[in-house]
mmCIF file of C-alpha atoms in Angstrom:
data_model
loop_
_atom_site.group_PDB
_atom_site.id
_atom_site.type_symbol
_atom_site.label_atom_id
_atom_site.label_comp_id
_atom_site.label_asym_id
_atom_site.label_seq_id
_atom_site.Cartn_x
_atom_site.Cartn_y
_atom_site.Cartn_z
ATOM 1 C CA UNK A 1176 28.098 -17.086 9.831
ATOM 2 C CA UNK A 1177 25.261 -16.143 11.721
ATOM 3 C CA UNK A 1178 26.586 -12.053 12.051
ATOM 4 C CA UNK A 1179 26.967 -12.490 8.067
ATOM 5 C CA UNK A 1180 23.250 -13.534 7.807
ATOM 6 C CA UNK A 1181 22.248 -11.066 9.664
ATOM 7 C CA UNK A 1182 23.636 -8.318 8.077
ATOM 8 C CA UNK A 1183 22.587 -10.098 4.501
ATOM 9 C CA UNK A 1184 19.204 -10.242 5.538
ATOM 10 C CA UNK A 1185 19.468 -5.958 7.025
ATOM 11 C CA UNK A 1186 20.765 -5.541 3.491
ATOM 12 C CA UNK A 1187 18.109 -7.679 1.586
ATOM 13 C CA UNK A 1188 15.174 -5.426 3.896
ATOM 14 C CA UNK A 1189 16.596 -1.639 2.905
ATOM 15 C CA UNK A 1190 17.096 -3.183 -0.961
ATOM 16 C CA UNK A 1191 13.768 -4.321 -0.928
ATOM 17 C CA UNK A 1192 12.558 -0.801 0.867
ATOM 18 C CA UNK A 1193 14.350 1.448 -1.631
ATOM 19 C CA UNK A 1194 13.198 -0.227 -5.072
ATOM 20 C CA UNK A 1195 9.739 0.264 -3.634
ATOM 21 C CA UNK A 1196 10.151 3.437 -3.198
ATOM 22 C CA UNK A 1197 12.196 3.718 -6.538
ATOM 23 C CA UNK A 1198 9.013 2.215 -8.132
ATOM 24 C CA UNK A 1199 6.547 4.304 -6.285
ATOM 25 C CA UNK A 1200 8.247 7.198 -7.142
ATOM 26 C CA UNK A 1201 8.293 6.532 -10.722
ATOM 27 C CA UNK A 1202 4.611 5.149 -10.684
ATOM 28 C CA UNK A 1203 3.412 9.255 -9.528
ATOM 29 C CA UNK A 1204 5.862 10.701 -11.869
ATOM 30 C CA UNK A 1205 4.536 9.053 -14.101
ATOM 31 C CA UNK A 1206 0.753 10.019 -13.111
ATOM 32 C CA UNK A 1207 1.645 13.593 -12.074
ATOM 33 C CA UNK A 1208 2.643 13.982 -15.969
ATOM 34 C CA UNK A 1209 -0.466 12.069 -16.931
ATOM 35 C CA UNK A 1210 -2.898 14.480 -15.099
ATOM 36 C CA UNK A 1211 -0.405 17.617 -14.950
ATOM 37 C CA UNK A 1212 -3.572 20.127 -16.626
ATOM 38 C CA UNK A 1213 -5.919 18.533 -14.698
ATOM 39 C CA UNK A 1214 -6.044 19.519 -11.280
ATOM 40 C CA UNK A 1215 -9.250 17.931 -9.810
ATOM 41 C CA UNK A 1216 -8.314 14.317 -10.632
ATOM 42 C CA UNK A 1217 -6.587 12.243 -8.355
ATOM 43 C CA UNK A 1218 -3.228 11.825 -9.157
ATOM 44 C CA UNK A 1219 -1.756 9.979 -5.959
ATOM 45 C CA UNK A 1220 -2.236 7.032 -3.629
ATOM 46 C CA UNK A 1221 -0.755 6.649 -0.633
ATOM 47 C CA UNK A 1222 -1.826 3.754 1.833
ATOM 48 C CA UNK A 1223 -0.483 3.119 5.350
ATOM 49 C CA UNK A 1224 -0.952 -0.078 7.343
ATOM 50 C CA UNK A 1225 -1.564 0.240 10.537
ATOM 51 C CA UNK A 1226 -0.814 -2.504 13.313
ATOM 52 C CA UNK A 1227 -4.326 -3.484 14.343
ATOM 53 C CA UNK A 1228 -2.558 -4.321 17.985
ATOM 54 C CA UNK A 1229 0.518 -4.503 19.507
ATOM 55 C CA UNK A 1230 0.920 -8.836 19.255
ATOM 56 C CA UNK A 1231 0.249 -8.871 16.250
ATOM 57 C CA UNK A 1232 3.249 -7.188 14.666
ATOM 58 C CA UNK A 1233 4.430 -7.758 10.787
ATOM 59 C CA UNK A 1234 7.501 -7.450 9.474
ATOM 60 C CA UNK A 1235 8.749 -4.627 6.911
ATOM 61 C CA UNK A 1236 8.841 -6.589 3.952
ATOM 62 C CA UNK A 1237 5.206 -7.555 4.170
ATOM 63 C CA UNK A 1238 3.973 -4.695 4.912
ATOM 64 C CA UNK A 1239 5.385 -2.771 2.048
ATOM 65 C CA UNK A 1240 4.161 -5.947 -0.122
ATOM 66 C CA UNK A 1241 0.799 -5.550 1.305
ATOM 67 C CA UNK A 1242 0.812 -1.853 0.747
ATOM 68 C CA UNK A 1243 1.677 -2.130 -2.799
ATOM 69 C CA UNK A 1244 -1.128 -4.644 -3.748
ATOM 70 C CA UNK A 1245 -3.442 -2.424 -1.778
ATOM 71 C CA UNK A 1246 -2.497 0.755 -3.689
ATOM 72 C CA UNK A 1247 -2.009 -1.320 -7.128
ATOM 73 C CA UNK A 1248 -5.987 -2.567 -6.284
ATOM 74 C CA UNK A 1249 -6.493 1.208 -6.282
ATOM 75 C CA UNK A 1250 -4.599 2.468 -9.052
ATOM 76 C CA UNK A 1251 -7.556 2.577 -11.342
ATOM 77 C CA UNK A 1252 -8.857 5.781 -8.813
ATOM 78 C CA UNK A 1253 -5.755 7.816 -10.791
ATOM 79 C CA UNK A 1254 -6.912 10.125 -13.283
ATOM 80 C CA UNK A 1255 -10.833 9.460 -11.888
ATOM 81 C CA UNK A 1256 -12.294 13.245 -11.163
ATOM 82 C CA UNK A 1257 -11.897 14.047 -7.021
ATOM 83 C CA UNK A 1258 -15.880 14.171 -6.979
ATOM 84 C CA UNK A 1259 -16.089 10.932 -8.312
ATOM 85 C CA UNK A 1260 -13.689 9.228 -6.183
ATOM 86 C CA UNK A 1261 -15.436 10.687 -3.004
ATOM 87 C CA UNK A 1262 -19.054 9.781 -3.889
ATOM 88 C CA UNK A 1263 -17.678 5.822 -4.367
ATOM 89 C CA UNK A 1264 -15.436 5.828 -1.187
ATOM 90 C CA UNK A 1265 -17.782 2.558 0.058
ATOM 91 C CA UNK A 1266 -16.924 1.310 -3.106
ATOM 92 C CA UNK A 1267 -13.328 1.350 -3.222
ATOM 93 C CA UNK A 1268 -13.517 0.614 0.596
ATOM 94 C CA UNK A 1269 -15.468 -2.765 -0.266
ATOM 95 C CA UNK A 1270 -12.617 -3.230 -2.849
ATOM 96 C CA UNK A 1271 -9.815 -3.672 -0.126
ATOM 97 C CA UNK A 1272 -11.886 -4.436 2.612
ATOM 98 C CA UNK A 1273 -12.059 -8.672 3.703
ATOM 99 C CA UNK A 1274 -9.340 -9.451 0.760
ATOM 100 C CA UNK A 1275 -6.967 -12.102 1.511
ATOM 101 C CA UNK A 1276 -3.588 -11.371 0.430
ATOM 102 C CA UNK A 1277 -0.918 -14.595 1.060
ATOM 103 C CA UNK A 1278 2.202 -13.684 0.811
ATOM 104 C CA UNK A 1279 5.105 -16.024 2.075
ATOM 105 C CA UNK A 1280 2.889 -18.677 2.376
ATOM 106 C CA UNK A 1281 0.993 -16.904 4.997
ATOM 107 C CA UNK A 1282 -2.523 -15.349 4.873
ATOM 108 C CA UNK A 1283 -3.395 -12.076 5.649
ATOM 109 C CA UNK A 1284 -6.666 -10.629 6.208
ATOM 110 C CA UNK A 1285 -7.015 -6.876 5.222
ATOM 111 C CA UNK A 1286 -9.740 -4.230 6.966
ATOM 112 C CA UNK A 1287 -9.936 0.097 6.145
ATOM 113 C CA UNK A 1288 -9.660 1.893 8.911
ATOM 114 C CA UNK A 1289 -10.222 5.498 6.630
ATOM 115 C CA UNK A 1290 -10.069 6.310 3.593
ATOM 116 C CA UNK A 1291 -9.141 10.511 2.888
ATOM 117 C CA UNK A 1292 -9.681 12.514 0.157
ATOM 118 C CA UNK A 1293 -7.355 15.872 0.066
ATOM 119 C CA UNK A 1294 -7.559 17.669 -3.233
ATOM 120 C CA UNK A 1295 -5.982 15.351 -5.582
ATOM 121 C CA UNK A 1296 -4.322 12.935 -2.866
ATOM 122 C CA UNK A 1297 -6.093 9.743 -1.971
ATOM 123 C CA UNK A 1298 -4.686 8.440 1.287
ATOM 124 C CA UNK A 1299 -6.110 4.983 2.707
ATOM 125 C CA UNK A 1300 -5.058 3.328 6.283
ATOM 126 C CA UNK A 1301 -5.621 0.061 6.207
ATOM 127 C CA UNK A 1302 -4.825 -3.038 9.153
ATOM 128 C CA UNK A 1303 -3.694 -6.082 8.289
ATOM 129 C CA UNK A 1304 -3.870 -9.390 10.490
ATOM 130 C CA UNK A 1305 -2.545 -13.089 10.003
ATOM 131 C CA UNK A 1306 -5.529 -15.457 9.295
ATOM 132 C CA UNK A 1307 -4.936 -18.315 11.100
ATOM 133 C CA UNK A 1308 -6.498 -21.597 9.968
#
């Protein structure tokens, strides 16, 4: 039973993985067509958590879910002109930065490590780290 749990739970991870991805993908097809004439607006996110140390390790699932609220708190930089997105970068940092996200009735406390702008790509690393209370 155990082995079949297991495996369940391997399958449950990669499902959850690939209709992220699925959605993701869609979400910049769908802003690549959006801002296709326009090439000096911003017409993808990408953020990457990082682990902020090695004890302190999350699992898969929550960090996709933790990247997807990040870049859906930034999905109103898409279509924004490249100029304007790098003069507010403290803005959009202050955005993410300190938020508590809870997700499986746990509380996690999110920090920007960079935030870089390259031609129409905005790509943010972020940390994330279990609040404890």
């Amino acid at each position: 039973m155990s082995i079949h749990q297991h495996t369940y739970n391997q399958l449950y991870v990669e499902m959850h993985k690939y209709l992220e991805e699925n959605r993701e993908l869609r979400l910049d097809i769908e802003n690549l067509n959006k801002t296709r004439n326009k090439q000096s607006l911003i017409n993808i996110i990408n953020v990457h958590l990082l682990p902020k140390n090695q004890d302190d390790l999350i699992s898969e699932d929550i960090q996709k879910e933790i990247e997807g609220d990040v870049k859906s708190e930034l999905k109103l930089a898409i279509g924004q002109k490249a100029t304007y997105v790098k003069d507010s970068q403290p803005l959009y940092e202050r955005l993410i930065t300190s938020r508590t996200y809870i997700l499986h009735d746990k509380k996690y406390m999110i920090e920007v490590k960079s935030i870089v702008l390259i031609q129409t790509e905005l790509t943010v690393w972020i940390t994330a780290q279990e609040k404890r209370t």
